[in-house]
CSV table of C-alpha atoms in Angstrom, one decimal:
chain,number,residue,atom,x,y,z
R,1,MET,CA,48.3,98.6,88.8
R,2,ALA,CA,50.5,100.8,92.1
R,3,ASN,CA,51.0,104.4,90.0
R,4,GLY,CA,53.8,104.8,92.0
R,5,THR,CA,52.6,108.5,93.9
R,6,ASP,CA,53.1,107.5,96.7
R,7,ILE,CA,56.4,105.2,97.1
R,8,GLN,CA,59.3,107.5,98.9
R,9,ALA,CA,62.0,105.1,98.3
R,10,LEU,CA,63.2,101.8,96.1
R,11,LEU,CA,65.4,99.1,98.1
R,12,PHE,CA,67.4,97.0,95.1
R,13,ASP,CA,68.6,94.1,95.3
R,14,VAL,CA,72.3,94.0,94.0
R,15,PHE,CA,73.4,90.7,92.5
R,16,GLY,CA,71.8,89.1,89.6
R,17,THR,CA,69.8,93.3,89.7
R,18,VAL,CA,71.8,95.6,89.1
R,19,VAL,CA,75.3,94.0,88.6
R,20,ASP,CA,76.5,90.6,86.1
R,21,TRP,CA,78.2,89.0,89.4
R,22,ARG,CA,78.8,85.5,86.7
R,23,GLY,CA,80.2,87.6,84.6
R,24,GLY,CA,82.7,89.4,86.8
R,25,VAL,CA,83.3,86.6,89.2
R,26,ALA,CA,84.3,84.7,86.1
R,27,ARG,CA,86.4,88.1,84.4
R,28,GLU,CA,88.1,88.0,87.6
R,29,ALA,CA,88.7,84.1,88.5
R,30,ARG,CA,89.9,83.7,85.0
R,31,SER,CA,94.1,85.0,85.5
R,32,PHE,CA,94.0,82.5,89.1
R,33,LEU,CA,92.1,79.9,86.9
R,34,ASP,CA,95.2,80.0,84.4
R,35,ARG,CA,97.7,79.6,87.1
R,36,TYR,CA,96.0,77.3,89.6
R,37,ALA,CA,93.7,75.2,87.0
R,38,PRO,CA,93.8,76.0,83.5
R,39,GLN,CA,91.2,73.5,82.0
R,40,LEU,CA,88.1,75.2,84.2
R,41,ASP,CA,86.0,76.8,82.5
R,42,ALA,CA,85.5,80.2,84.6
R,43,TYR,CA,81.3,80.7,84.7
R,44,GLU,CA,81.3,77.8,86.1
R,45,PHE,CA,83.5,78.5,88.5
R,46,ALA,CA,81.7,81.7,89.5
R,47,ASP,CA,78.3,79.2,88.9
R,48,ALA,CA,79.8,76.5,91.6
R,49,TRP,CA,81.0,79.2,94.2
R,50,ARG,CA,77.5,81.4,94.0
R,51,SER,CA,76.2,77.9,95.1
R,52,LYS,CA,76.8,78.4,98.0
R,53,TYR,CA,76.0,81.2,98.4
R,54,GLY,CA,72.5,80.9,99.8
R,55,PRO,CA,73.5,78.0,102.2
R,56,SER,CA,76.3,79.9,103.8
R,57,MET,CA,73.9,82.8,104.8
R,58,GLU,CA,71.2,80.0,106.2
R,59,GLU,CA,73.7,79.2,108.6
R,60,VAL,CA,73.0,82.9,110.0
R,61,ARG,CA,69.0,82.7,108.8
R,62,SER,CA,68.7,80.3,111.2
R,63,GLY,CA,70.3,81.3,114.0
R,64,ARG,CA,72.8,79.0,114.0
R,65,ARG,CA,75.5,81.5,113.2
R,66,PRO,CA,75.9,84.9,114.6
R,67,PHE,CA,76.0,87.6,111.6
R,68,VAL,CA,78.9,88.2,109.9
R,69,ARG,CA,79.9,90.7,106.9
R,70,LEU,CA,79.3,88.6,103.6
R,71,ASP,CA,83.7,88.7,103.1
R,72,VAL,CA,83.7,86.4,105.2
R,73,LEU,CA,81.3,83.7,103.6
R,74,HIS,CA,82.8,84.1,99.8
R,75,TYR,CA,85.9,83.1,101.8
R,76,GLU,CA,84.5,80.1,103.2
R,77,ASN,CA,83.5,79.1,100.3
R,78,LEU,CA,85.6,79.7,97.9
R,79,SER,CA,87.7,77.6,100.0
R,80,GLN,CA,85.1,74.5,100.0
R,81,VAL,CA,84.9,75.3,95.9
R,82,LEU,CA,88.6,75.2,95.5
R,83,GLN,CA,88.5,72.0,97.8
R,84,GLU,CA,86.1,70.1,95.4
R,85,TYR,CA,88.0,71.3,92.6
R,86,ARG,CA,91.2,69.4,94.2
R,87,ILE,CA,92.9,73.2,94.1
R,88,ASP,CA,95.8,72.7,97.0
R,89,THR,CA,95.3,76.2,98.6
R,90,ALA,CA,98.2,75.7,100.9
R,91,ALA,CA,99.9,76.0,97.8
R,92,ILE,CA,98.5,79.6,96.9
R,93,PRO,CA,99.8,82.6,98.7
R,94,GLN,CA,97.1,84.1,101.3
R,95,GLN,CA,97.1,87.2,98.9
R,96,GLU,CA,96.1,85.6,95.7
R,97,LEU,CA,93.1,84.0,97.6
R,98,ASP,CA,92.5,87.2,99.3
R,99,ALA,CA,92.6,88.9,96.5
R,100,LEU,CA,90.3,87.0,94.3
R,101,ASN,CA,87.9,86.4,97.5
R,102,LEU,CA,87.8,90.7,96.0
R,103,ALA,CA,86.5,89.9,92.7
R,104,TRP,CA,82.4,90.7,94.2
R,105,HIS,CA,83.8,94.3,94.4
R,106,ARG,CA,84.2,94.3,91.1
R,107,LEU,CA,81.4,93.6,89.0
R,108,ASP,CA,79.8,94.8,86.0
R,109,PRO,CA,76.7,97.0,86.1
R,110,TRP,CA,74.3,95.8,83.7
R,111,PRO,CA,73.7,98.2,80.8
R,112,ASP,CA,70.5,100.0,81.6
R,113,SER,CA,71.8,100.7,85.7
R,114,VAL,CA,73.4,102.9,85.7
R,115,GLN,CA,71.0,105.6,83.6
R,116,GLY,CA,68.4,104.0,85.1
R,117,LEU,CA,69.3,104.4,88.9
R,118,GLY,CA,70.1,108.4,87.7
R,119,ARG,CA,66.4,108.7,87.0
R,120,LEU,CA,65.0,107.2,89.7
R,121,LYS,CA,67.3,109.0,92.2
R,122,GLN,CA,66.0,112.4,91.1
R,123,ARG,CA,62.3,111.4,92.6
R,124,PHE,CA,63.2,108.7,94.9
R,125,MET,CA,65.3,107.7,97.8
R,126,ILE,CA,67.6,104.9,96.5
R,127,ALA,CA,69.6,102.2,98.2
R,128,PRO,CA,70.4,99.0,97.7
R,129,MET,CA,69.4,96.3,100.2
R,130,SER,CA,71.7,93.4,99.4
R,131,ASN,CA,72.3,90.6,101.3
R,132,GLY,CA,76.4,91.9,100.2
R,133,HIS,CA,78.1,94.5,103.2
R,134,ILE,CA,78.9,98.6,103.0
R,135,ARG,CA,82.2,98.0,102.2
R,136,LEU,CA,81.5,95.8,99.1
R,137,MET,CA,78.9,97.9,98.3
R,138,MET,CA,80.4,100.8,98.1
R,139,ASP,CA,82.9,99.4,96.3
R,140,ILE,CA,80.6,98.3,93.4
R,141,ALA,CA,79.7,101.9,93.6
R,142,LYS,CA,82.3,103.8,93.0
R,143,ARG,CA,83.8,101.8,90.3
R,144,ALA,CA,80.5,101.1,88.4
R,145,GLY,CA,79.1,104.9,88.9
R,146,LEU,CA,75.9,103.4,91.2
R,147,PRO,CA,74.2,107.1,92.8
R,148,TRP,CA,72.5,105.6,95.5
R,149,ASP,CA,71.7,107.8,98.4
R,150,ALA,CA,73.0,105.8,101.4
R,151,ILE,CA,73.9,102.4,101.7
R,152,LEU,CA,71.3,99.6,103.1
R,153,GLY,CA,71.5,96.0,103.4
R,154,SER,CA,72.2,92.8,105.6
R,155,GLU,CA,74.9,94.7,107.7
R,156,VAL,CA,72.7,97.9,108.4
R,157,VAL,CA,70.1,95.8,109.3
R,158,ARG,CA,72.0,92.6,110.7
R,159,ALA,CA,69.8,90.1,109.1
R,160,TYR,CA,69.9,88.7,105.5
R,161,LYS,CA,66.9,88.6,103.3
R,162,PRO,CA,64.8,87.0,102.9
R,163,ALA,CA,64.2,87.0,106.7
R,164,PRO,CA,62.0,89.5,107.5
R,165,GLN,CA,64.4,91.5,109.8
R,166,ALA,CA,66.2,92.5,107.1
R,167,TYR,CA,63.3,94.1,105.3
R,168,LEU,CA,61.6,95.5,108.3
R,169,GLY,CA,65.0,97.1,109.7
R,170,ALA,CA,64.9,99.0,106.2
R,171,VAL,CA,61.7,100.1,106.6
R,172,GLU,CA,62.5,101.3,110.5
R,173,VAL,CA,65.6,102.9,109.1
R,174,LEU,CA,63.8,104.7,106.3
R,175,GLY,CA,61.3,105.9,108.9
R,176,LEU,CA,58.2,105.1,106.1
R,177,GLN,CA,55.3,103.5,105.9
R,178,PRO,CA,56.4,99.8,104.1
R,179,ASP,CA,53.8,100.6,101.4
R,180,GLN,CA,56.3,103.9,101.0
R,181,ILE,CA,58.8,101.4,99.9
R,182,CYS,CA,59.4,99.5,96.9
R,183,MET,CA,61.5,96.6,96.6
R,184,VAL,CA,62.8,95.9,93.7
R,185,ALA,CA,65.0,92.9,92.5
R,186,ALA,CA,65.0,90.0,89.4
R,187,HIS,CA,64.3,87.5,92.3
R,188,ASN,CA,60.4,86.2,92.9
R,189,GLY,CA,61.4,85.0,96.4
R,190,ASP,CA,63.0,88.4,96.9
R,191,LEU,CA,60.1,89.7,96.1
R,192,ALA,CA,57.6,87.7,97.8
R,193,ALA,CA,59.4,88.5,100.9
R,194,ALA,CA,59.0,92.0,100.6
R,195,ARG,CA,55.4,91.7,99.9
R,196,ARG,CA,55.1,89.3,102.9
R,197,CYS,CA,56.6,92.9,104.9
R,198,GLY,CA,53.8,94.7,103.3
R,199,LEU,CA,56.4,96.4,100.5
R,200,LYS,CA,55.7,97.1,96.8
R,201,THR,CA,57.6,95.2,94.9
R,202,ALA,CA,58.8,95.9,91.1
R,203,PHE,CA,59.9,92.9,89.0
R,204,ILE,CA,63.0,93.2,86.6
R,205,PRO,CA,64.1,90.3,85.0
R,206,ARG,CA,67.3,89.1,84.2
R,207,PRO,CA,67.4,86.0,81.8
R,208,THR,CA,71.0,85.8,81.5
R,209,GLU,CA,71.9,86.2,85.3
R,210,HIS,CA,73.1,82.4,85.7
R,211,GLY,CA,74.3,82.4,81.9
R,212,PRO,CA,72.6,81.5,78.3
R,213,THR,CA,70.3,78.6,80.2
R,214,GLN,CA,68.7,80.5,83.2
R,215,THR,CA,65.3,78.2,83.5
R,216,SER,CA,64.8,80.8,86.8
R,217,ASN,CA,63.2,83.9,87.4
R,218,LEU,CA,62.4,84.5,83.6
R,219,ARG,CA,59.3,85.5,84.6
R,220,ALA,CA,57.1,87.5,87.2
R,221,GLU,CA,55.3,84.4,89.4
R,222,GLN,CA,52.7,87.1,91.1
R,223,ASP,CA,51.1,90.0,90.5
R,224,TRP,CA,53.3,92.5,91.2
R,225,ASP,CA,53.4,96.1,91.4
R,226,TYR,CA,55.5,96.8,88.5
R,227,VAL,CA,57.0,94.7,86.2
R,228,ALA,CA,59.9,96.1,84.2
R,229,ARG,CA,61.4,95.4,81.5
R,230,ASP,CA,64.7,96.9,82.5
R,231,MET,CA,66.2,99.4,85.0
R,232,ASN,CA,65.0,101.9,82.5
R,233,ASP,CA,61.2,100.8,81.8
R,234,LEU,CA,60.7,100.9,85.7
R,235,ALA,CA,62.1,105.0,85.7
R,236,SER,CA,59.3,105.8,83.1
R,237,GLN,CA,56.7,103.5,84.7
R,238,LEU,CA,57.0,105.2,88.0
R,239,GLY,CA,56.6,108.6,86.4
R,240,CYS,CA,60.8,110.0,85.9
R,241,PRO,CA,61.7,111.9,83.4
R,242,ALA,CA,64.3,110.3,80.7
A,1,MET,CA,102.7,116.8,108.0
A,2,ALA,CA,101.0,113.3,106.6
A,3,ASN,CA,101.0,113.0,102.4
A,4,GLY,CA,97.6,111.6,102.4
A,5,THR,CA,99.0,108.9,100.0
A,6,ASP,CA,97.8,105.6,102.5
A,7,ILE,CA,94.7,107.6,103.1
A,8,GLN,CA,91.9,105.8,101.2
A,9,ALA,CA,88.5,107.3,103.4
A,10,LEU,CA,87.1,110.3,104.8
A,11,LEU,CA,85.0,110.6,107.1
A,12,PHE,CA,83.3,113.4,108.0
A,13,ASP,CA,81.2,115.8,110.5
A,14,VAL,CA,78.6,117.2,109.1
A,15,PHE,CA,76.2,119.5,111.5
A,16,GLY,CA,78.7,122.8,111.6
A,17,THR,CA,81.4,121.1,109.7
A,18,VAL,CA,79.6,120.2,106.1
A,19,VAL,CA,76.1,122.0,106.9
A,20,ASP,CA,75.4,125.4,108.6
A,21,TRP,CA,72.6,124.1,111.4
A,22,ARG,CA,72.1,127.4,112.9
A,23,GLY,CA,71.1,129.4,109.8
A,24,GLY,CA,69.2,126.3,108.7
A,25,VAL,CA,67.0,125.5,112.1
A,26,ALA,CA,67.3,129.7,112.2
A,27,ARG,CA,65.6,129.6,108.9
A,28,GLU,CA,63.1,126.5,109.2
A,29,ALA,CA,61.8,128.1,112.8
A,30,ARG,CA,61.0,131.8,111.8
A,31,SER,CA,57.6,131.1,110.3
A,32,PHE,CA,56.6,128.6,113.5
A,33,LEU,CA,57.9,131.1,116.0
A,34,ASP,CA,55.9,134.0,114.1
A,35,ARG,CA,52.8,132.6,115.0
A,36,TYR,CA,53.8,131.2,118.5
A,37,ALA,CA,56.7,133.9,120.0
A,38,PRO,CA,56.9,136.0,117.2
A,39,GLN,CA,59.1,138.3,119.7
A,40,LEU,CA,61.7,135.3,119.6
A,41,ASP,CA,64.7,135.7,117.7
A,42,ALA,CA,65.3,132.6,115.4
A,43,TYR,CA,69.1,132.2,115.8
A,44,GLU,CA,68.8,132.4,119.8
A,45,PHE,CA,66.3,129.8,118.8
A,46,ALA,CA,68.1,128.0,116.9
A,47,ASP,CA,71.4,128.4,119.5
A,48,ALA,CA,68.9,126.8,122.9
A,49,TRP,CA,67.5,124.4,120.7
A,50,ARG,CA,71.2,123.2,119.9
A,51,SER,CA,72.7,123.7,123.5
A,52,LYS,CA,70.4,120.6,124.6
A,53,TYR,CA,72.6,118.3,121.9
A,54,GLY,CA,75.5,117.1,124.0
A,55,PRO,CA,73.8,116.6,127.1
A,56,SER,CA,70.8,114.6,125.9
A,57,MET,CA,73.5,112.5,123.4
A,58,GLU,CA,75.1,111.8,127.1
A,59,GLU,CA,72.6,110.0,127.9
A,60,VAL,CA,73.4,107.3,125.4
A,61,ARG,CA,77.5,107.2,125.3
A,62,SER,CA,76.8,106.7,129.1
A,63,GLY,CA,75.2,103.8,128.8
A,64,ARG,CA,72.4,105.1,130.6
A,65,ARG,CA,69.8,104.5,127.8
A,66,PRO,CA,69.8,102.4,124.9
A,67,PHE,CA,70.7,104.6,121.3
A,68,VAL,CA,68.3,106.5,119.9
A,69,ARG,CA,68.1,108.1,116.2
A,70,LEU,CA,68.9,111.7,116.3
A,71,ASP,CA,65.0,112.8,115.9
A,72,VAL,CA,63.8,110.9,119.2
A,73,LEU,CA,66.9,113.2,120.4
A,74,HIS,CA,65.9,116.4,118.7
A,75,TYR,CA,62.2,116.1,119.5
A,76,GLU,CA,62.8,115.6,123.4
A,77,ASN,CA,65.1,119.2,122.9
A,78,LEU,CA,62.5,121.2,121.5
A,79,SER,CA,60.0,120.2,123.5
A,80,GLN,CA,61.7,121.4,126.6
A,81,VAL,CA,63.5,124.7,124.9
A,82,LEU,CA,59.6,125.5,124.0
A,83,GLN,CA,58.8,124.9,127.6
A,84,GLU,CA,61.8,127.5,129.2
A,85,TYR,CA,60.4,129.8,126.4
A,86,ARG,CA,57.4,129.1,128.3
A,87,ILE,CA,55.3,128.3,125.0
A,88,ASP,CA,52.7,126.0,125.8
A,89,THR,CA,52.8,123.0,123.2
A,90,ALA,CA,49.6,121.7,124.0
A,91,ALA,CA,47.7,124.4,122.4
A,92,ILE,CA,50.0,124.1,118.7
A,93,PRO,CA,49.2,121.1,116.6
A,94,GLN,CA,51.2,118.1,116.6
A,95,GLN,CA,52.0,117.9,112.8
A,96,GLU,CA,53.1,121.7,113.5
A,97,LEU,CA,55.7,120.1,115.9
A,98,ASP,CA,56.9,117.3,114.2
A,99,ALA,CA,57.6,119.9,111.0
A,100,LEU,CA,59.8,121.9,112.9
A,101,ASN,CA,61.7,118.7,114.4
A,102,LEU,CA,61.9,118.5,110.7
A,103,ALA,CA,63.9,121.2,110.2
A,104,TRP,CA,67.5,119.4,110.8
A,105,HIS,CA,66.6,117.4,107.5
A,106,ARG,CA,67.1,120.5,105.8
A,107,LEU,CA,70.1,122.3,106.7
A,108,ASP,CA,72.3,124.1,103.5
A,109,PRO,CA,75.7,123.6,102.8
A,110,TRP,CA,78.5,125.9,103.2
A,111,PRO,CA,79.4,127.0,99.7
A,112,ASP,CA,82.7,125.2,99.6
A,113,SER,CA,81.3,121.5,100.4
A,114,VAL,CA,79.4,120.2,97.5
A,115,GLN,CA,82.4,121.3,94.9
A,116,GLY,CA,85.3,119.7,97.4
A,117,LEU,CA,83.3,116.7,98.2
A,118,GLY,CA,83.0,116.2,95.2
A,119,ARG,CA,87.3,116.7,94.1
A,120,LEU,CA,87.3,114.6,97.8
A,121,LYS,CA,85.1,111.4,96.2
A,122,GLN,CA,87.4,111.4,92.6
A,123,ARG,CA,90.0,109.9,95.0
A,124,PHE,CA,88.2,108.8,98.5
A,125,MET,CA,85.4,107.3,100.0
A,126,ILE,CA,83.6,109.8,101.4
A,127,ALA,CA,81.3,109.1,104.3
A,128,PRO,CA,79.4,111.7,106.9
A,129,MET,CA,80.4,110.0,110.8
A,130,SER,CA,77.6,112.1,112.2
A,131,ASN,CA,75.6,111.5,115.0
A,132,GLY,CA,73.0,112.0,113.0
A,133,HIS,CA,70.7,108.9,111.8
A,134,ILE,CA,70.6,107.5,108.1
A,135,ARG,CA,67.5,109.2,107.1
A,136,LEU,CA,68.7,112.7,108.5
A,137,MET,CA,71.8,112.4,106.8
A,138,MET,CA,69.9,110.8,103.6
A,139,ASP,CA,67.6,114.1,103.4
A,140,ILE,CA,70.4,116.6,104.4
A,141,ALA,CA,72.6,115.1,101.3
A,142,LYS,CA,69.5,114.7,98.9
A,143,ARG,CA,68.0,118.7,98.9
A,144,ALA,CA,71.5,119.5,99.0
A,145,GLY,CA,73.3,117.5,96.6
A,146,LEU,CA,75.9,116.5,99.0
A,147,PRO,CA,77.6,113.4,97.2
A,148,TRP,CA,78.5,110.9,99.4
A,149,ASP,CA,80.0,106.8,99.2
A,150,ALA,CA,77.9,105.8,101.6
A,151,ILE,CA,76.4,107.4,105.3
A,152,LEU,CA,78.3,105.9,108.3
A,153,GLY,CA,77.8,107.3,111.7
A,154,SER,CA,75.7,106.5,114.8
A,155,GLU,CA,72.7,104.3,113.5
A,156,VAL,CA,75.3,102.1,111.7
A,157,VAL,CA,78.0,102.1,114.7
A,158,ARG,CA,75.0,102.6,117.5
A,159,ALA,CA,77.3,105.1,119.6
A,160,TYR,CA,77.5,108.5,119.5
A,161,LYS,CA,80.6,111.1,118.9
A,162,PRO,CA,83.0,111.3,120.5
A,163,ALA,CA,82.4,107.9,121.9
A,164,PRO,CA,85.2,105.4,120.6
A,165,GLN,CA,82.7,102.7,119.8
A,166,ALA,CA,81.8,105.1,117.0
A,167,TYR,CA,85.0,105.6,114.7
A,168,LEU,CA,86.1,102.1,115.9
A,169,GLY,CA,82.6,100.6,114.9
A,170,ALA,CA,83.6,102.8,111.5
A,171,VAL,CA,86.8,101.7,110.9
A,172,GLU,CA,85.6,98.0,111.0
A,173,VAL,CA,82.4,98.8,108.7
A,174,LEU,CA,84.9,100.3,106.4
A,175,GLY,CA,87.2,97.4,106.3
A,176,LEU,CA,90.9,100.0,106.8
A,177,GLN,CA,93.5,100.4,109.5
A,178,PRO,CA,92.4,103.1,112.0
A,179,ASP,CA,95.4,105.2,110.1
A,180,GLN,CA,94.1,104.8,106.7
A,181,ILE,CA,90.7,107.2,107.5
A,182,CYS,CA,90.8,110.9,107.7
A,183,MET,CA,88.3,112.2,110.2
A,184,VAL,CA,88.0,115.5,108.6
A,185,ALA,CA,85.5,118.3,111.3
A,186,ALA,CA,85.3,122.0,112.6
A,187,HIS,CA,85.7,120.6,116.2
A,188,ASN,CA,89.0,120.1,118.2
A,189,GLY,CA,87.1,117.7,120.3
A,190,ASP,CA,85.8,115.3,117.6
A,191,LEU,CA,89.3,115.0,116.2
A,192,ALA,CA,91.0,114.2,119.4
A,193,ALA,CA,88.4,111.6,119.4
A,194,ALA,CA,89.3,110.4,116.5
A,195,ARG,CA,92.8,111.1,117.0
A,196,ARG,CA,92.8,108.9,120.0
A,197,CYS,CA,91.2,105.5,118.1
A,198,GLY,CA,94.3,105.9,115.4
A,199,LEU,CA,92.2,107.8,112.2
A,200,LYS,CA,94.5,110.5,111.0
A,201,THR,CA,92.8,114.0,111.2
A,202,ALA,CA,91.7,117.3,109.4
A,203,PHE,CA,90.4,120.2,110.8
A,204,ILE,CA,88.4,122.6,109.0
A,205,PRO,CA,87.7,126.1,111.0
A,206,ARG,CA,83.6,127.2,110.6
A,207,PRO,CA,84.0,130.1,112.8
A,208,THR,CA,80.3,131.0,112.5
A,209,GLU,CA,78.8,128.4,112.9
A,210,HIS,CA,77.8,129.4,116.0
A,211,GLY,CA,77.6,132.9,114.7
A,212,PRO,CA,79.1,136.3,114.6
A,213,THR,CA,80.1,136.0,117.9
A,214,GLN,CA,82.0,132.5,118.4
A,215,THR,CA,85.2,132.3,120.6
A,216,SER,CA,85.2,128.2,120.2
A,217,ASN,CA,86.8,126.1,117.8
A,218,LEU,CA,88.3,129.0,115.6
A,219,ARG,CA,91.7,127.5,115.6
A,220,ALA,CA,93.5,123.8,115.4
A,221,GLU,CA,94.3,123.4,119.0
A,222,GLN,CA,96.8,120.0,118.2
A,223,ASP,CA,98.6,119.6,115.5
A,224,TRP,CA,96.3,117.8,112.9
A,225,ASP,CA,97.6,116.1,110.3
A,226,TYR,CA,95.7,118.7,108.0
A,227,VAL,CA,94.9,121.5,108.2
A,228,ALA,CA,92.6,123.5,106.0
A,229,ARG,CA,91.0,126.7,104.9
A,230,ASP,CA,87.7,125.1,103.7
A,231,MET,CA,86.6,121.7,102.1
A,232,ASN,CA,88.5,122.9,98.9
A,233,ASP,CA,91.5,123.6,100.2
A,234,LEU,CA,91.2,120.0,101.6
A,235,ALA,CA,90.6,118.8,98.5
A,236,SER,CA,93.8,120.3,96.7
A,237,GLN,CA,95.9,119.8,100.2
A,238,LEU,CA,94.9,115.6,99.1
A,239,GLY,CA,95.9,116.1,95.9
A,240,CYS,CA,92.7,115.9,94.2
A,241,PRO,CA,92.5,117.6,91.0
A,242,ALA,CA,89.8,121.1,90.7
């Protein structure tokens, strides 16, 4: 087990690891659905929207499409989801669609995130390493009180995780060696990709990210450098005072 | 006079506007000079080093050289300055030169900066829009307690002020209209360039940035949208509670 003394910076996955995207999107979508599809479950809607997230980024990761901000992909995915639910977007004012698309800017943190990050910040540089763009991360952080030192991620490195360029770009920006940086995520795949780039890894399970019946990422699938119950536990393991 | 109600984000010049680079570099250089050039005045040394800043960036702005981080330019400029003072760098351990080069990462804020930024952050997105790179800005902010929401600037937009791409790149990242953003600087030239890109402007004189005999930027040279005594005065003018 690494002792954390060499780590200087922590990079965080955000959607699912720091904030509850499913609850937030469902909350934000509810009033929209009440008007246009009252029979639809808002959590199911959030899941359907999110299910298009990975495939839409894959277009960029594969090089078939140049880098675009996540708002763009979210909007395209929203349009598809509405179509699949046979909701007629032509009958919906554009501003309502735009407002719904910004649901991802208004996500609540998990209960331990703000306090844990505050503790970690005392000892380490902390930054999101999300596929969300800068403005999206800034809006979430200001609303939720996430005390980032800087906002890194896809827009800074012009690449989407888990592409190696994403992690290596962050290493270059931080001016550190890869093993002086620890990637923190609730997703084994994110950590596996970070480890392949030489970063240290910390797993925090978020067993309800996908709702009560979640089956993926319930436990560490490799011997990550750290496995913590939540952000506060990670802070304790890394020697940060309470 | 604009009333500030449309402004959503404030971008800040940092060297001179938020932090005192001259005092900080002189303080950091003193012990180095004591060993290698004890007769040299540390403030004169800081001024000489800084005098190469603009010309070195011009190589990038002109397109003659691809974008590099400011640490790289600072180091080249340091080597030149030491040579001009006939200090033999071959006799100096590399780690001492590297450490001196990082003096720019350890600059103190002006006395009003932290409090004023804290007030402005309550109402606006605030970010540095400096020619310094992300790690440099992060190190200054962590040490000084500058409460940035994000770190923008040259490394994010891959351009050095006052090139229009620098300001327009920040506009794009923020996802705002140019006139929803206010550039804050102690330098009329920075504000003039920002205004040409459609940004609002706020001037804060820093009459001792270049020492007690400063002659430039002592006053507003255009009718900037705001002219404030210091960061706290700007916060008051923009309606931020004390």
